[in-house]
Amino acid sequence: MPTYHDYLWLQPYLDKRFAFGYCAAVIPGRSPAEVLSLLGAASSHSDSDMHLEAVGVAEVGEVELDLADQAVASGLGSLHVIAVAAIDGDDTLLIQLNGGSFAVTEALMRPLLPDREVVAHSLSVNADSQFIWWSNGERVAAFELFGSGPVIGDERVADLIWEVGGIGIDDDAHNEPGEHAVEGAFALTERITGMAVTAELFEAGPFTVAVVPGEGRTLQVDRPAAPMQNPPSQWREVARRYKAAERIPLHGMMFKARPPGGRPSAELEFWFKPRTCMRLADDEGVLFLQNRQKQTWFRTDGVLEVRSGGYSLDIHITQLLQIHRTWPDARFADLLPPDTAGRAVEVNGRRAWEFEMPPDWAGLDSTVAFDEETGIPLRWKNKTCTHEISELETGIDMGDGFFTGP
């Protein structure tokens, strides 16, 4: 029988991915596709495509935030962004990060509850917590994970809490009671539903991240009257295209030029697959790999070796491809007035719009040229160096194995 000890592998997620709160639910006997359909998610083939893929919980939180931004920009009304994954065949894990509470809101979960045992639990950034058990559509038990309130409902839950441990009454705890409350919640969920959430699922399982409407609503998109409402050279349109380009697989050459007297300039061939897959090559072959789990390989003495540090790259392609990180304290779309017009330029045969950017985190002024078609940054220039992309290919098909070393 599972106890909280079987879920101690969750600890790294509590410190990182769950740090801003989470909610999760296990829904037996319903596939992820069925769950999304019952919740009223937009069809993955519809005009309002509100589905994205994520591998492992490490990506789920970032993809949920991106999809929420995309949904707002598309004019959707009241909405929630959730992620679902198959546990074992036709059973589903529903999870929401970044402070969501969808799974413990009965009005939202109601379509999933009839004719089965459904369990949900949550923890907020303020340490507010809930555990709820529904049986055949009726709430039969509820309590707080840290034991600060009574167990309401089915008396069987009190015995199960003692058996799994960790939930506010952890006999093994040497600090405060409930220090393993989340691990205990997952163990108790398994005891009730019979469905085990595994470390492998959290690490590398395929999740679908989707937009679902609020209670009693359907997804409605306020479409612009014309296909292009904003001039393509204006910052609001360029910033929108840049955001959408974060999901495009890329291949090309990147050149980094430095002023005379500085370090030598460098050039690398790159492959990039959102969100974290990177492959870099020089004249001697593959130099660097990073896969979706952020495992890295670096070439040393002609051999690719697993490395978590201790290597030096002449070019960090994310400095250009994810250039919004250069202004960490500001929303990228708000860096310039929305009607600011870019200057028409050409970068290695591609038309682009170039903008004078505000000082970055280091206080440096710069110019950035964004591809007219995709919004991808093609050139970034400041007084210390110039990054530039050439021979750009977009939307190429690359399997995850292409970014994993020996």
Coordinates of C-alpha atoms in Angstrom, one line a residue:
M1 CA 0.0 0.0 0.0
P2 CA 1.4 3.4 -0.9
T3 CA 2.6 5.8 1.8
Y4 CA 4.1 9.3 1.6
H5 CA 7.5 7.7 1.4
D6 CA 6.6 6.5 -2.1
Y7 CA 6.3 10.1 -3.2
L8 CA 9.4 11.6 -1.7
W9 CA 10.6 12.0 -5.3
L10 CA 8.3 15.1 -5.4
Q11 CA 10.6 17.2 -3.2
P12 CA 12.5 18.9 -6.1
Y13 CA 9.1 20.0 -7.6
L14 CA 8.0 21.5 -4.3
D15 CA 11.0 23.7 -4.2
K16 CA 10.7 24.7 -7.9
R17 CA 7.7 23.9 -10.1
F18 CA 5.2 24.0 -7.3
A19 CA 6.7 27.0 -5.5
F20 CA 3.9 29.3 -6.7
G21 CA 1.2 26.9 -5.9
Y22 CA -0.4 23.9 -7.7
C23 CA -3.6 21.9 -7.9
A24 CA -4.0 18.4 -9.2
A25 CA -6.7 15.8 -9.7
V26 CA -6.9 12.2 -10.7
I27 CA -9.9 11.2 -12.8
P28 CA -10.1 7.4 -13.3
G29 CA -11.8 6.0 -16.4
R30 CA -11.6 9.2 -18.5
S31 CA -8.9 9.8 -21.1
P32 CA -7.2 13.2 -21.4
A33 CA -9.1 13.8 -24.6
E34 CA -12.4 13.0 -23.0
V35 CA -11.5 15.2 -20.0
L36 CA -10.8 18.2 -22.3
S37 CA -14.0 17.6 -24.3
L38 CA -16.2 17.4 -21.2
L39 CA -14.6 20.6 -19.9
G40 CA -15.4 22.4 -23.1
A41 CA -11.9 22.9 -24.3
A42 CA -11.5 24.3 -27.9
S43 CA -10.9 21.6 -30.5
S44 CA -7.2 21.2 -31.2
H45 CA -8.1 21.6 -34.9
S46 CA -10.3 24.7 -34.5
D47 CA -9.6 28.2 -35.5
S48 CA -9.1 29.1 -31.9
D49 CA -6.3 26.5 -31.4
M50 CA -5.8 26.6 -27.7
H51 CA -3.7 23.4 -27.3
L52 CA 0.0 23.1 -26.7
E53 CA 2.2 20.2 -25.9
A54 CA 4.6 20.0 -22.9
V55 CA 7.0 17.2 -21.9
G56 CA 7.1 16.7 -18.2
V57 CA 6.0 19.1 -15.4
A58 CA 9.1 21.2 -15.9
E59 CA 7.5 22.5 -19.1
V60 CA 3.9 22.6 -18.0
G61 CA 4.2 25.7 -15.9
E62 CA 5.9 27.7 -18.6
V63 CA 3.5 26.5 -21.3
E64 CA 0.5 27.3 -19.2
L65 CA 1.7 30.9 -18.8
D66 CA 2.4 31.2 -22.5
L67 CA -1.0 29.8 -23.4
A68 CA -2.8 32.1 -21.0
D69 CA -1.0 35.1 -22.7
Q70 CA -2.0 33.8 -26.1
A71 CA -5.6 33.3 -25.1
V72 CA -5.9 36.8 -23.7
A73 CA -4.3 38.2 -26.9
S74 CA -6.9 36.3 -28.9
G75 CA -9.8 38.0 -27.1
L76 CA -11.0 35.0 -25.2
G77 CA -13.3 35.6 -22.2
S78 CA -13.3 34.0 -18.8
L79 CA -10.9 31.0 -19.0
H80 CA -8.6 28.6 -17.3
V81 CA -5.4 26.9 -18.5
I82 CA -4.9 23.3 -17.4
A83 CA -2.7 20.4 -18.3
V84 CA -3.7 16.8 -18.7
A85 CA -1.7 13.6 -19.1
A86 CA -2.6 9.9 -19.3
I87 CA -1.7 8.0 -16.1
D88 CA -2.5 4.5 -17.3
G89 CA -4.5 4.1 -20.4
D90 CA -7.9 5.8 -19.9
D91 CA -7.1 7.5 -16.6
T92 CA -6.1 11.1 -16.4
L93 CA -3.9 13.4 -14.2
L94 CA -5.1 17.0 -14.4
I95 CA -2.6 19.6 -13.1
Q96 CA -2.4 23.4 -12.9
L97 CA 0.6 25.3 -11.7
N98 CA 1.3 29.0 -11.0
G99 CA -1.4 29.3 -8.3
G100 CA -4.4 27.7 -10.0
S101 CA -7.3 26.2 -8.2
F102 CA -9.3 24.6 -11.0
A103 CA -9.1 21.0 -9.7
V104 CA -10.5 21.9 -6.2
T105 CA -13.3 24.1 -7.6
E106 CA -16.4 21.8 -7.6
A107 CA -18.4 24.0 -10.0
L108 CA -15.6 23.7 -12.6
M109 CA -14.9 20.0 -12.0
R110 CA -18.6 18.9 -12.1
P111 CA -18.6 17.5 -15.6
L112 CA -15.9 15.0 -14.6
L113 CA -17.4 13.7 -11.4
P114 CA -20.3 11.3 -12.1
D115 CA -19.9 7.5 -11.8
R116 CA -16.4 7.5 -10.4
E117 CA -14.0 8.3 -7.5
V118 CA -12.3 11.6 -8.2
V119 CA -9.7 13.1 -5.9
A120 CA -8.2 16.6 -6.0
H121 CA -5.8 18.6 -3.8
S122 CA -4.0 21.9 -3.9
L123 CA -1.5 24.1 -2.2
S124 CA -1.3 27.9 -2.7
V125 CA 1.8 30.1 -2.4
N126 CA 0.4 31.2 1.0
A127 CA 0.2 27.6 2.2
D128 CA -3.6 27.4 2.0
S129 CA -4.4 23.8 1.1
Q130 CA -7.3 21.5 0.3
F131 CA -7.9 17.8 -0.3
I132 CA -11.3 16.8 -1.7
W133 CA -12.8 13.4 -2.5
W134 CA -15.8 13.1 -4.7
S135 CA -17.6 9.7 -5.1
N136 CA -20.2 9.4 -7.8
G137 CA -20.6 13.1 -8.1
E138 CA -21.0 13.8 -4.4
R139 CA -18.3 15.3 -2.1
V140 CA -17.7 12.7 0.6
A141 CA -14.6 14.1 2.3
A142 CA -12.6 17.3 2.5
F143 CA -9.8 18.6 4.8
E144 CA -6.7 20.8 4.9
L145 CA -3.4 19.1 4.1
F146 CA -1.6 20.6 7.1
G147 CA -4.1 19.4 9.6
S148 CA -5.2 22.9 10.8
G149 CA -8.9 22.1 10.4
P150 CA -11.2 19.1 10.9
V151 CA -11.7 16.2 8.4
I152 CA -15.2 16.7 7.1
G153 CA -17.1 13.8 5.7
D154 CA -16.4 10.1 5.3
E155 CA -14.7 8.7 8.5
R156 CA -12.7 6.3 6.4
V157 CA -10.5 9.2 5.3
A158 CA -9.1 9.7 8.9
D159 CA -7.8 6.1 8.9
L160 CA -6.3 6.4 5.5
I161 CA -4.6 9.7 6.5
W162 CA -2.9 7.9 9.4
E163 CA -1.9 5.0 7.1
V164 CA -0.3 7.1 4.3
G165 CA 1.3 9.6 6.7
G166 CA 2.7 13.0 5.9
I167 CA -0.6 14.9 6.1
G168 CA -0.5 17.0 9.2
I169 CA 0.2 14.1 11.5
D170 CA 3.5 12.7 10.1
D171 CA 5.0 10.5 12.9
D172 CA 8.3 10.5 11.0
A173 CA 8.6 14.3 10.8
H174 CA 11.4 15.9 12.8
N175 CA 10.2 19.4 12.2
E176 CA 6.6 20.7 11.8
P177 CA 3.8 18.3 11.3
G178 CA 2.7 18.1 7.7
E179 CA 6.2 18.7 6.2
H180 CA 5.4 15.9 3.8
A181 CA 1.8 16.9 3.2
V182 CA 2.0 17.1 -0.6
E183 CA 3.7 13.7 -0.8
G184 CA 1.0 12.4 1.5
A185 CA -1.8 13.9 -0.6
F186 CA -0.5 12.0 -3.7
A187 CA -0.2 8.8 -1.7
L188 CA -3.8 9.2 -0.4
T189 CA -5.0 9.9 -3.9
E190 CA -3.5 6.6 -5.0
R191 CA -5.1 4.8 -2.1
I192 CA -8.6 6.1 -3.0
T193 CA -8.5 5.9 -6.8
G194 CA -6.0 3.1 -7.4
M195 CA -4.1 5.4 -9.8
A196 CA -0.4 6.0 -9.1
V197 CA 1.3 9.2 -10.3
T198 CA 4.9 8.3 -11.2
A199 CA 8.2 10.1 -11.2
E200 CA 8.5 9.1 -14.9
L201 CA 5.3 10.9 -15.8
F202 CA 6.4 14.1 -14.0
E203 CA 9.9 13.9 -15.6
A204 CA 9.1 13.1 -19.2
G205 CA 5.4 12.3 -19.7
P206 CA 3.5 14.0 -22.6
F207 CA 1.1 16.6 -21.3
T208 CA -1.6 18.5 -23.3
V209 CA -2.0 22.1 -22.1
A210 CA -5.3 23.6 -23.0
V211 CA -7.7 26.5 -22.4
V212 CA -11.0 25.7 -20.9
P213 CA -13.9 28.1 -20.1
G214 CA -15.2 29.1 -16.7
E215 CA -18.4 27.7 -15.3
G216 CA -21.4 27.8 -17.6
R217 CA -19.4 29.5 -20.4
T218 CA -18.1 28.5 -23.8
L219 CA -14.9 29.7 -25.5
Q220 CA -15.7 32.7 -27.5
V221 CA -13.1 34.5 -29.6
D222 CA -13.4 38.2 -30.5
R223 CA -12.0 38.1 -34.0
P224 CA -10.7 41.3 -35.6
A225 CA -12.7 42.7 -38.5
A226 CA -9.7 42.4 -40.8
P227 CA -6.9 39.8 -41.0
M228 CA -4.3 42.5 -40.2
Q229 CA -5.6 45.2 -37.8
N230 CA -2.2 46.7 -37.0
P231 CA 0.5 47.8 -39.5
P232 CA 3.2 45.1 -39.7
S233 CA 5.9 47.6 -38.8
Q234 CA 4.4 48.7 -35.5
W235 CA 5.8 47.4 -32.2
R236 CA 2.5 45.9 -31.1
E237 CA 2.4 43.7 -34.1
V238 CA 6.1 42.8 -34.1
A239 CA 6.0 41.9 -30.4
R240 CA 2.9 39.7 -31.0
R241 CA 4.7 37.9 -33.8
Y242 CA 7.8 37.5 -31.6
K243 CA 5.7 35.8 -28.9
A244 CA 4.1 33.4 -31.4
A245 CA 7.6 32.5 -32.8
E246 CA 8.6 31.0 -29.5
R247 CA 6.9 27.8 -30.6
I248 CA 8.6 27.5 -34.0
P249 CA 11.5 24.9 -34.5
L250 CA 14.5 26.7 -36.1
H251 CA 17.7 25.9 -37.9
G252 CA 20.4 28.3 -39.2
M253 CA 23.8 29.9 -38.6
M254 CA 24.5 32.4 -35.8
F255 CA 27.4 34.8 -35.9
K256 CA 28.7 36.7 -33.0
A257 CA 30.9 39.7 -33.8
R258 CA 33.0 41.6 -31.3
P259 CA 34.8 44.9 -31.5
P260 CA 38.4 45.0 -32.6
G261 CA 40.8 44.1 -29.8
G262 CA 38.2 41.9 -28.0
R263 CA 37.7 38.2 -28.1
P264 CA 37.6 36.6 -31.6
S265 CA 34.3 36.5 -33.3
A266 CA 32.5 33.1 -33.5
E267 CA 30.0 31.3 -35.7
L268 CA 28.0 28.2 -35.0
E269 CA 25.3 26.2 -36.8
F270 CA 22.2 25.8 -34.5
W271 CA 19.0 23.8 -34.2
F272 CA 16.4 24.9 -31.7
K273 CA 13.2 23.2 -30.8
P274 CA 11.0 24.9 -28.2
R275 CA 11.3 25.2 -25.3
T276 CA 14.7 23.9 -24.3
C277 CA 16.1 21.7 -27.1
M278 CA 19.4 23.0 -28.6
R279 CA 22.0 21.5 -30.8
L280 CA 25.2 23.5 -31.7
A281 CA 27.9 22.5 -34.2
D282 CA 31.1 24.0 -35.4
D283 CA 33.6 22.9 -38.1
E284 CA 34.6 19.9 -36.0
G285 CA 31.0 18.6 -35.6
V286 CA 28.5 18.6 -32.8
L287 CA 29.7 20.8 -29.9
F288 CA 26.7 21.0 -27.5
L289 CA 23.4 19.4 -26.9
Q290 CA 20.5 20.1 -24.6
N291 CA 17.2 18.1 -24.5
R292 CA 13.8 18.8 -23.2
Q293 CA 14.7 17.7 -19.7
K294 CA 17.6 20.3 -19.8
Q295 CA 20.2 17.5 -19.8
T296 CA 23.4 18.8 -21.5
W297 CA 26.3 17.3 -23.4
F298 CA 29.5 19.1 -24.3
R299 CA 32.3 18.1 -26.6
T300 CA 35.6 17.6 -24.8
D301 CA 38.7 16.3 -26.7
G302 CA 36.4 15.3 -29.5
V303 CA 33.9 13.3 -27.4
L304 CA 30.4 14.4 -26.4
E305 CA 30.1 14.0 -22.6
V306 CA 27.3 14.6 -20.1
R307 CA 28.1 17.9 -18.5
S308 CA 26.0 20.1 -16.1
G309 CA 28.6 22.8 -16.1
G310 CA 32.3 23.6 -16.5
Y311 CA 32.1 24.4 -20.2
S312 CA 32.2 27.6 -22.2
L313 CA 30.3 28.5 -25.3
D314 CA 31.3 31.3 -27.6
I315 CA 27.6 31.8 -28.6
H316 CA 24.5 31.4 -26.4
I317 CA 21.7 31.2 -29.0
T318 CA 19.0 31.9 -26.4
Q319 CA 20.5 35.4 -25.9
L320 CA 19.0 36.3 -29.3
L321 CA 16.2 33.8 -29.8
Q322 CA 14.8 34.6 -26.3
I323 CA 15.8 38.2 -26.3
H324 CA 12.9 39.2 -24.0
R325 CA 15.0 37.9 -21.1
T326 CA 17.4 40.8 -21.6
W327 CA 14.7 43.0 -19.9
P328 CA 13.6 40.7 -17.0
D329 CA 11.7 43.3 -15.1
A330 CA 9.3 44.4 -17.9
R331 CA 6.7 42.8 -20.1
F332 CA 8.2 42.5 -23.6
A333 CA 5.2 44.0 -25.4
D334 CA 5.4 47.1 -23.1
L335 CA 9.1 47.9 -23.8
L336 CA 8.1 50.4 -26.5
P337 CA 4.9 52.4 -27.2
P338 CA 2.7 50.1 -29.2
D339 CA 2.5 52.4 -32.2
T340 CA 6.3 52.7 -32.5
A341 CA 7.3 52.1 -36.1
G342 CA 10.3 49.9 -37.0
R343 CA 12.8 50.8 -39.6
A344 CA 12.8 48.6 -42.7
V345 CA 16.1 46.7 -43.0
E346 CA 17.5 43.5 -44.6
V347 CA 19.4 40.9 -42.6
N348 CA 21.1 38.3 -44.7
G349 CA 18.5 38.3 -47.4
R350 CA 15.4 38.5 -45.0
R351 CA 13.3 41.6 -44.6
A352 CA 13.1 42.9 -41.0
W353 CA 11.9 45.7 -38.8
E354 CA 14.6 47.3 -36.6
F355 CA 13.9 49.0 -33.3
E356 CA 15.9 51.2 -30.9
M357 CA 15.5 49.3 -27.7
P358 CA 15.5 50.8 -24.1
P359 CA 18.5 50.2 -21.8
D360 CA 18.7 46.5 -20.8
W361 CA 19.5 45.1 -17.4
A362 CA 23.1 46.1 -17.8
G363 CA 22.2 49.7 -18.8
L364 CA 23.2 49.1 -22.5
D365 CA 21.3 50.6 -25.4
S366 CA 20.8 48.3 -28.4
T367 CA 19.0 47.8 -31.7
V368 CA 17.1 44.6 -32.6
A369 CA 15.9 43.6 -36.1
F370 CA 12.9 41.3 -36.1
D371 CA 12.1 39.1 -39.1
E372 CA 9.1 40.6 -41.0
E373 CA 7.5 37.3 -41.6
T374 CA 7.9 35.5 -38.2
G375 CA 9.0 38.0 -35.6
I376 CA 12.2 36.1 -34.9
P377 CA 15.1 38.3 -33.8
L378 CA 17.6 38.3 -36.7
R379 CA 20.1 40.8 -35.3
W380 CA 20.9 42.3 -31.9
K381 CA 23.6 45.0 -31.7
N382 CA 25.0 46.9 -28.8
K383 CA 28.4 48.4 -28.1
T384 CA 29.9 45.1 -26.9
C385 CA 28.9 42.8 -29.7
T386 CA 26.5 41.9 -32.5
H387 CA 24.5 38.7 -32.8
E388 CA 23.2 37.8 -36.2
I389 CA 21.3 34.9 -37.8
S390 CA 21.7 33.7 -41.4
E391 CA 20.4 30.8 -43.5
L392 CA 17.3 30.7 -41.3
E393 CA 14.9 27.7 -41.7
T394 CA 11.6 27.6 -39.8
G395 CA 9.2 24.8 -38.9
I396 CA 11.6 21.9 -39.6
D397 CA 10.8 18.5 -38.2
M398 CA 13.2 17.3 -35.5
G399 CA 12.6 14.5 -33.1
D400 CA 13.6 14.8 -29.4
G401 CA 16.4 12.2 -29.9
F402 CA 18.2 14.7 -32.2
F403 CA 19.0 16.7 -29.1
T404 CA 20.1 13.8 -26.8
G405 CA 23.7 12.7 -26.7
P406 CA 25.2 9.2 -26.4

